Tab-separated table of N, CA and C in Angstrom:
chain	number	residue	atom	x	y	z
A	158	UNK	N	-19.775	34.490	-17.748
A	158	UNK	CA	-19.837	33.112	-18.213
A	158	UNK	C	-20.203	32.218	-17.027
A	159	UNK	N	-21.018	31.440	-17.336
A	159	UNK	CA	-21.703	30.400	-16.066
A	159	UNK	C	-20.850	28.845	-16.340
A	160	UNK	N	-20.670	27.980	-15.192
A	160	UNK	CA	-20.027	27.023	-15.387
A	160	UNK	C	-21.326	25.811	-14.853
A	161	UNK	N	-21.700	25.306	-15.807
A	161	UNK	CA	-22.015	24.271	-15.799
A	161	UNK	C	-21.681	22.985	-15.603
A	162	UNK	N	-22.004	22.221	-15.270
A	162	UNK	CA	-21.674	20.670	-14.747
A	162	UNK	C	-20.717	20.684	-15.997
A	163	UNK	N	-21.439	20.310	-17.252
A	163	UNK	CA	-20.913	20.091	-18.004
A	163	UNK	C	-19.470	20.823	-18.274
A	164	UNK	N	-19.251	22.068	-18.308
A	164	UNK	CA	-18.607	23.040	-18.920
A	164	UNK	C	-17.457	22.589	-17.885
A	165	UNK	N	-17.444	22.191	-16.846
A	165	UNK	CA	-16.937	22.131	-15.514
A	165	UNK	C	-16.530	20.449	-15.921
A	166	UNK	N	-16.770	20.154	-16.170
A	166	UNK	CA	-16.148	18.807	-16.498
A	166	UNK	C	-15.189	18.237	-17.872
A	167	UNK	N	-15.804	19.257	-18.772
A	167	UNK	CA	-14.876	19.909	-20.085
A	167	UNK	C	-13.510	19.902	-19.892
A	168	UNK	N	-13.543	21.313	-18.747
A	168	UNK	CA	-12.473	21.966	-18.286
A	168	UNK	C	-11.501	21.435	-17.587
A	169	UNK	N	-12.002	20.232	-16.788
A	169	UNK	CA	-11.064	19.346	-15.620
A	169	UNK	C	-11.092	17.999	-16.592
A	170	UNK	N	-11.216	17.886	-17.389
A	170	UNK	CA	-10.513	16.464	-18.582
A	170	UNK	C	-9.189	17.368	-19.368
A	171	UNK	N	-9.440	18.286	-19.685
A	171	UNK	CA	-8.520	19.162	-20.875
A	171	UNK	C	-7.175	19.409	-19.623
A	172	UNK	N	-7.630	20.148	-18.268
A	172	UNK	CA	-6.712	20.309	-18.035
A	172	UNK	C	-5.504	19.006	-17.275
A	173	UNK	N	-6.233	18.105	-17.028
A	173	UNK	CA	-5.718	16.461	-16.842
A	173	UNK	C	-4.953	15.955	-17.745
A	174	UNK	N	-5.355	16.050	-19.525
A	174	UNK	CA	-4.690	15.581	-20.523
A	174	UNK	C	-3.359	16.659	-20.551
A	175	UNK	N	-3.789	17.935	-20.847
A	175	UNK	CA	-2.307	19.001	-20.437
A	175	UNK	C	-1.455	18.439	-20.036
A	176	UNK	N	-2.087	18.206	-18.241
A	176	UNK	CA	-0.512	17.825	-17.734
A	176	UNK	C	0.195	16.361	-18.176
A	177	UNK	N	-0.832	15.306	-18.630
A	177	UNK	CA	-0.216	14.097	-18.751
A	177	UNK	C	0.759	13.968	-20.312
A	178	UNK	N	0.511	15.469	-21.173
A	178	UNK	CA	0.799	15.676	-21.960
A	178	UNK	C	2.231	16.131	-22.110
A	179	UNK	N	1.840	17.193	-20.763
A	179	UNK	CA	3.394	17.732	-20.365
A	179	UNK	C	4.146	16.917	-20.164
A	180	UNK	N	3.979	16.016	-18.968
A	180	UNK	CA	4.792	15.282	-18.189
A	180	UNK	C	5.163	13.758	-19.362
A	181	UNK	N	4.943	13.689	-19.993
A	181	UNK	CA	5.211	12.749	-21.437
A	181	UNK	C	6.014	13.311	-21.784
A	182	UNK	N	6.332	14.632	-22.272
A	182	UNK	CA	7.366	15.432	-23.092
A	182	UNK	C	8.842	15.391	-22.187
A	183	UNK	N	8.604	15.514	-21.013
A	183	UNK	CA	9.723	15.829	-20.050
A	183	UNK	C	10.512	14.887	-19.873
A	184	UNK	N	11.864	14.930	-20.483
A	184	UNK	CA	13.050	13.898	-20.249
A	184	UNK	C	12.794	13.465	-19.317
A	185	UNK	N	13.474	11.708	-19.162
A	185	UNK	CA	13.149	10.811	-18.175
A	185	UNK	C	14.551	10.941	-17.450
A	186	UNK	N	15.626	11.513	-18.073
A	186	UNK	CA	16.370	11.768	-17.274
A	186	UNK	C	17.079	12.881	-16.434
A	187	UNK	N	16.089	14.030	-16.324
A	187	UNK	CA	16.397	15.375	-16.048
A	187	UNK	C	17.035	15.445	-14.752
A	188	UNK	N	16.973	14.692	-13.860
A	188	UNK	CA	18.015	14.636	-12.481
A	188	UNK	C	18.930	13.497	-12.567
A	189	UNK	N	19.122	13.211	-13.714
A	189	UNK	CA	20.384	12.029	-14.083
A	189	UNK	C	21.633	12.957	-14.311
A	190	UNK	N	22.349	12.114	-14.420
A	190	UNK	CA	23.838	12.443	-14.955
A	190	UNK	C	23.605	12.411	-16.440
A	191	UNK	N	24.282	13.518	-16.978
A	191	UNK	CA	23.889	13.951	-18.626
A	191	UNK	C	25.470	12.860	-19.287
A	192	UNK	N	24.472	11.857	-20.654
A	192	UNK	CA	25.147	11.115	-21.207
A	192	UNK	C	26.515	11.341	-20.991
A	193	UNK	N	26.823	12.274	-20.971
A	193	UNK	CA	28.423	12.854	-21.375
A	193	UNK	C	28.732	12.871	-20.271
A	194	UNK	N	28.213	12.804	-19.350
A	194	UNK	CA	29.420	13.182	-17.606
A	194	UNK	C	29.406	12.072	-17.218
A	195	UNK	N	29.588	11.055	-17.269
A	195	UNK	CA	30.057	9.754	-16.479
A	195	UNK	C	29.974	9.710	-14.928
A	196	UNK	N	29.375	9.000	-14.182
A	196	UNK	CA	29.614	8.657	-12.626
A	196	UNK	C	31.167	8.591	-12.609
A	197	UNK	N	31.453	7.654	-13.608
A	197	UNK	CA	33.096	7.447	-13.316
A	197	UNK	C	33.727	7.931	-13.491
A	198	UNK	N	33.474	9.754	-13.626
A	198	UNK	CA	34.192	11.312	-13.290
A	198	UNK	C	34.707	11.013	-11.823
A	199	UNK	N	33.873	10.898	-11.195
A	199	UNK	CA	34.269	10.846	-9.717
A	199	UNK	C	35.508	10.283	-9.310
A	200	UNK	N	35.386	9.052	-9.488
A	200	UNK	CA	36.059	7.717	-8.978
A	200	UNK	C	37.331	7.713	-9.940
A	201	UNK	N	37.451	8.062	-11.024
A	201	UNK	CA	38.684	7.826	-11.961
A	201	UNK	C	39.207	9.161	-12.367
A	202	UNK	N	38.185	9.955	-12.312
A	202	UNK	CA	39.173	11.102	-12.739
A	202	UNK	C	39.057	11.556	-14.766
A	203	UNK	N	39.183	12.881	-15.074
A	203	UNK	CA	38.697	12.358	-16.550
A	203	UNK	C	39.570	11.985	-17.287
A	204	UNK	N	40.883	11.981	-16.873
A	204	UNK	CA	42.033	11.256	-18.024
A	204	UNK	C	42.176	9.596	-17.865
A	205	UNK	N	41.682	9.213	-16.935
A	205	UNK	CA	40.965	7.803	-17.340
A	205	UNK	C	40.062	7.202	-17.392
A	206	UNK	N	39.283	8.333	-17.435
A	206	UNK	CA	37.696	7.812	-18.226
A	206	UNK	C	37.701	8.114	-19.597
A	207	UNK	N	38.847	8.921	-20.013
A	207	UNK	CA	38.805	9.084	-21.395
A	207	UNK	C	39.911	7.744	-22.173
A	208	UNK	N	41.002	7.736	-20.945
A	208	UNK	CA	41.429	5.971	-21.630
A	208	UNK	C	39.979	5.078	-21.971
A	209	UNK	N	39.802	4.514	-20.950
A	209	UNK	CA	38.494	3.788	-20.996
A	209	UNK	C	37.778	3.764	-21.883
A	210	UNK	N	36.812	5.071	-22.427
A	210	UNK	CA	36.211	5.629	-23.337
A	210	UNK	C	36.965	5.351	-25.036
A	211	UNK	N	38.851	5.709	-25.041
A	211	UNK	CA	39.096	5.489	-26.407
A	211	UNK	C	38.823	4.081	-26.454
A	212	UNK	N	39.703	2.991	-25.058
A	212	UNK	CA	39.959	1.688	-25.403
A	212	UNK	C	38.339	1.336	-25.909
A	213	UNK	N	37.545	1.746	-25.040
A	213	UNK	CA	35.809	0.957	-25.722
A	213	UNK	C	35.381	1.233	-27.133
A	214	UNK	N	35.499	1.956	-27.661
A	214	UNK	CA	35.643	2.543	-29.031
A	214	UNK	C	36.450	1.619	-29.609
A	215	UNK	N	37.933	1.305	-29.282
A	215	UNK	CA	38.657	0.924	-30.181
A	215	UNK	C	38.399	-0.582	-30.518
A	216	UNK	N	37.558	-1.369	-28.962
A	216	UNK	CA	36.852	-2.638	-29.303
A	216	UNK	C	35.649	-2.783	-29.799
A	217	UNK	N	35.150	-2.005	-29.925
A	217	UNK	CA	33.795	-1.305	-30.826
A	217	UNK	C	33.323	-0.629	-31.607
A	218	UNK	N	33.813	-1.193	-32.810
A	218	UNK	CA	34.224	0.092	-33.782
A	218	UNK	C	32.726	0.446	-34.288
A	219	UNK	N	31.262	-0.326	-34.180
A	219	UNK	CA	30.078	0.220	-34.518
A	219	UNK	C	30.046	1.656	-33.558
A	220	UNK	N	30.763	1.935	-32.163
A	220	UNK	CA	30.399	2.540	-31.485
A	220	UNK	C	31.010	3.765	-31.367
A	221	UNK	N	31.517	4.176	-32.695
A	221	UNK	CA	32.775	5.068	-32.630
A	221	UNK	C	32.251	6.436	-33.171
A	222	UNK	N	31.498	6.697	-32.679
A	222	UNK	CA	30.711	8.086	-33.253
A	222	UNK	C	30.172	8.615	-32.012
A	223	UNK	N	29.923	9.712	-31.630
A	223	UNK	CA	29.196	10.829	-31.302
A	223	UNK	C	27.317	10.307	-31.122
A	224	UNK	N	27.182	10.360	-33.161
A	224	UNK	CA	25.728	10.143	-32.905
A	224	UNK	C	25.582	8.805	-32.638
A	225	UNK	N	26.379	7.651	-32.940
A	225	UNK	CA	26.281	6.034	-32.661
A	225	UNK	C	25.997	6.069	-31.023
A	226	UNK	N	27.295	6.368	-30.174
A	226	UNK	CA	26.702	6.181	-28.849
A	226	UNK	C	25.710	7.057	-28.513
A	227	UNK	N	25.226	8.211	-28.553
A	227	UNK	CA	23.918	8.750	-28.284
A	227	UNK	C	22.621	7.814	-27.893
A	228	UNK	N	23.023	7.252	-29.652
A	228	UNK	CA	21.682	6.141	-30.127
A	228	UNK	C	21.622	5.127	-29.253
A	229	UNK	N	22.922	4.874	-28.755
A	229	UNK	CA	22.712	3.509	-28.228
A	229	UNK	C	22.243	3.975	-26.770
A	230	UNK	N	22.821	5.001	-26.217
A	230	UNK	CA	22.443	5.403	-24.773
A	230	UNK	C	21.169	5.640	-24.507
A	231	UNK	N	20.367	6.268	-24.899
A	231	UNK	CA	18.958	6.736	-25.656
A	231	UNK	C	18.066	5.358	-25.979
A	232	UNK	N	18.847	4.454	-26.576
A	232	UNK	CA	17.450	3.488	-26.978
A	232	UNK	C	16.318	3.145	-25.861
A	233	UNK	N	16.808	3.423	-24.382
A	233	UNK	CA	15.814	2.569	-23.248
A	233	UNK	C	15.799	3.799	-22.843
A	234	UNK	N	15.400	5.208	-23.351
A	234	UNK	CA	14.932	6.142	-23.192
A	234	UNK	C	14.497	6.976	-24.086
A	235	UNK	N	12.627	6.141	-23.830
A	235	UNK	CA	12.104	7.341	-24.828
A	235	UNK	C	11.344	8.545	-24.015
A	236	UNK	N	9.682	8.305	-24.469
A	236	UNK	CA	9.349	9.804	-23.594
A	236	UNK	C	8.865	9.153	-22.012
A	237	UNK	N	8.984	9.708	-21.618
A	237	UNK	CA	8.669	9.794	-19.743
A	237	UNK	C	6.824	9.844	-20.048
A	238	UNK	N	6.403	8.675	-19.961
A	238	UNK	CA	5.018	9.026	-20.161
A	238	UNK	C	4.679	8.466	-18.020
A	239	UNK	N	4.053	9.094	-17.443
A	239	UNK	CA	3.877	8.911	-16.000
A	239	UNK	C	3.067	7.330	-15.492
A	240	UNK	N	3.460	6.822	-14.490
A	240	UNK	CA	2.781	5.925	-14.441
A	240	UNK	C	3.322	4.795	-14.447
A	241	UNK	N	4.516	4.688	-15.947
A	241	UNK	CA	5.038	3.490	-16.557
A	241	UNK	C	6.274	3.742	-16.276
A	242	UNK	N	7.433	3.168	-16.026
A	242	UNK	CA	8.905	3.288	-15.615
A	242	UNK	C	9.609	3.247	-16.812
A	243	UNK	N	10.382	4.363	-16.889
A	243	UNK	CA	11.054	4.795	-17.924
A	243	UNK	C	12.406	5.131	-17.062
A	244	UNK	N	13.392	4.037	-17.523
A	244	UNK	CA	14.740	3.538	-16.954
A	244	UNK	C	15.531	4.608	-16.908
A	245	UNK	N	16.009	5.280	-15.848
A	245	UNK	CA	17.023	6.068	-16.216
A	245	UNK	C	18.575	6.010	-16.643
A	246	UNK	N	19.599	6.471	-17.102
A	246	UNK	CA	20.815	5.969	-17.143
A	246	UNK	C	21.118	5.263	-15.593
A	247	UNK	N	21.248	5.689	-14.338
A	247	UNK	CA	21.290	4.799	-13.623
A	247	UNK	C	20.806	3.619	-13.076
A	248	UNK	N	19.524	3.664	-13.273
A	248	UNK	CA	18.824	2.170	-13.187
A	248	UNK	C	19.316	1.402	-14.629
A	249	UNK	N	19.459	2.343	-16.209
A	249	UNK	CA	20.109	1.136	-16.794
A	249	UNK	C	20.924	0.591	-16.166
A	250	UNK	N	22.021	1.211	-15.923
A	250	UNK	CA	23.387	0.949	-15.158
A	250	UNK	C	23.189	-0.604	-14.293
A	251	UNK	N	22.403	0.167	-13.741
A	251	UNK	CA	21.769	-1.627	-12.168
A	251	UNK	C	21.463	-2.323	-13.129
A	252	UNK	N	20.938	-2.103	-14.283
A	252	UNK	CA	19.858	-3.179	-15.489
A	252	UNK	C	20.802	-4.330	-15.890
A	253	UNK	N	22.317	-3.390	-16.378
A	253	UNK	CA	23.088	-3.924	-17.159
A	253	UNK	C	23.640	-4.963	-16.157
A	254	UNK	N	24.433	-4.629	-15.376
A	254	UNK	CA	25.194	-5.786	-14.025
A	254	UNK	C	24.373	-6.723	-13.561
A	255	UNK	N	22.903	-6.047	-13.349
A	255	UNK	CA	21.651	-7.816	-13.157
A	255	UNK	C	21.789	-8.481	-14.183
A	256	UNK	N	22.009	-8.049	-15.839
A	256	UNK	CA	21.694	-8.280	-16.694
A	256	UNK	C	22.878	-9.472	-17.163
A	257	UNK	N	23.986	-9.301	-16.569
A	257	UNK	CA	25.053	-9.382	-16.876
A	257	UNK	C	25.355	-8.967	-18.361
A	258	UNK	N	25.116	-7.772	-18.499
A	258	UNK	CA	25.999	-7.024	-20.134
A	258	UNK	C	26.345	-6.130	-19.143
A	259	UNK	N	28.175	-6.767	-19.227
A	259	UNK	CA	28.865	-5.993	-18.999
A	259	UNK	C	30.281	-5.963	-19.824
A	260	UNK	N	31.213	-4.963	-20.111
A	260	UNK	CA	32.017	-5.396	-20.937
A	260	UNK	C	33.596	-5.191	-20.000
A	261	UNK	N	34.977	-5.913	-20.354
A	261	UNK	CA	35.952	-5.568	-19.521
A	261	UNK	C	37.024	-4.257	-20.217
A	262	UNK	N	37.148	-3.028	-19.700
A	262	UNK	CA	37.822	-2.515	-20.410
A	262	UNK	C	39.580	-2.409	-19.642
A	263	UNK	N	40.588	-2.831	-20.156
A	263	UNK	CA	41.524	-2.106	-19.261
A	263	UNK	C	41.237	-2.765	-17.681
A	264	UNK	N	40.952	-4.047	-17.613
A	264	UNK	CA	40.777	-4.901	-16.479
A	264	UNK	C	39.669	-4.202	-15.691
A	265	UNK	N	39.088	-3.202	-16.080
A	265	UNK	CA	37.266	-2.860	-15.319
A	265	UNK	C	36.777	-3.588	-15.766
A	266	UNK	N	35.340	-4.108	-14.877
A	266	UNK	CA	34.421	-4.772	-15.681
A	266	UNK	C	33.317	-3.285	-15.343
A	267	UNK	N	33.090	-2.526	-16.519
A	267	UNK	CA	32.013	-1.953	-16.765
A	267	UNK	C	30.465	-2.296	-17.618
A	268	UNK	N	29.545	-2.063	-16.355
A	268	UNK	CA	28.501	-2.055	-17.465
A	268	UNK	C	28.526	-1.233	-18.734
A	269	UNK	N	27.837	-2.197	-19.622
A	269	UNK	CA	27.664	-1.569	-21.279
A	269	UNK	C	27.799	-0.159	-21.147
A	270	UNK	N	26.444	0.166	-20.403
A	270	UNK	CA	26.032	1.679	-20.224
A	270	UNK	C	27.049	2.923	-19.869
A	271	UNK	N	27.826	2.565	-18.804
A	271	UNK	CA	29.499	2.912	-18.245
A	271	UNK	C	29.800	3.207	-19.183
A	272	UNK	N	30.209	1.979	-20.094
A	272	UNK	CA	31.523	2.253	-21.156
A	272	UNK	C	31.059	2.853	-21.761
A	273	UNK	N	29.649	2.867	-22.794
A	273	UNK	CA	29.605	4.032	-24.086
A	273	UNK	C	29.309	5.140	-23.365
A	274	UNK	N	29.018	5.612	-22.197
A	274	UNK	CA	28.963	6.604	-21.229
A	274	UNK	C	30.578	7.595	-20.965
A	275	UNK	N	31.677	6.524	-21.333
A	275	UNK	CA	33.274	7.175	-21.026
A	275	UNK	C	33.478	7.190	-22.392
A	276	UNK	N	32.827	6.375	-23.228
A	276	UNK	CA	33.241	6.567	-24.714
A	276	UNK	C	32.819	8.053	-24.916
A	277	UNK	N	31.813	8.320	-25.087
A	277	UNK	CA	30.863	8.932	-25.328
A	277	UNK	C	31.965	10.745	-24.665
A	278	UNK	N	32.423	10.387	-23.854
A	278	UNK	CA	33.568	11.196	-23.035
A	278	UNK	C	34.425	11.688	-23.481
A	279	UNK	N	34.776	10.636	-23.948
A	279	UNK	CA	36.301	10.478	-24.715
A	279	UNK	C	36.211	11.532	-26.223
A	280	UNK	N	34.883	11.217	-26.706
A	280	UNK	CA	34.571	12.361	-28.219
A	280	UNK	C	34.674	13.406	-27.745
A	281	UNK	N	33.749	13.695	-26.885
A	281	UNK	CA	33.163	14.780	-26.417
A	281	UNK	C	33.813	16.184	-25.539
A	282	UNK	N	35.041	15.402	-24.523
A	282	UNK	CA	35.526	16.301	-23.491
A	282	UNK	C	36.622	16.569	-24.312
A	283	UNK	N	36.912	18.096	-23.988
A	283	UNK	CA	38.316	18.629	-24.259
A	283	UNK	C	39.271	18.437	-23.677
């Protein structure tokens, strides 16, 4: 088989779209902290990130599900298309405190993201 200009230029568009194809598919948060593990594992420990987590729930009763906080964690993450900034849970995190949405749980002031992040904990951890 002979490669022609053409054939040769075929080949290096197809394989360009591939990768921009790939790299679209690939979670935007694959070196993040996974919804369910909280930063504030560290710092609190998980029997009061799971206080935290019931009390936010219990002032949020839209937020009292499994798939509810998912949805909500997820909304400012769709696909990772390259190029364009696709927020991770920690830059939400910075988003929310510039943003000022933050909520007080148990005298923390946690960003939004935090709390359905310990909520989200609170279902989830055994």
């Amino acid at each position: 088989m002979t490669l022609d200009r053409r054939r040769f230029l075929q080949l290096s568009a197809l394989s360009i779209v591939a990768t921009v194809a790939d790299s679209a598919c690939a979670s935007s948060d694959r070196a993040d902290t996974p919804p369910d593990r909280p930063q504030l594992l560290a710092m609190l420990g998980p029997e009061r990130v799971r206080q935290l987590g019931a009390n936010y729930r219990a002032s949020t009763p839209n937020e009292n599900s499994v798939d509810a906080l998912r949805a909500a964690l997820s909304s400012g993450h769709g696909l990772r298309i390259p190029f364009i900034n696709s927020a991770s849970l920690d830059d939400q995190i910075r988003d929310d405190f510039a943003a000022g949405r933050t909520v007080v749980v148990d005298g923390w002031v946690l960003a939004v993201t935090e709390a359905r992040q310990a909520a989200l904990f609170s279902l989830t951890a055994a």
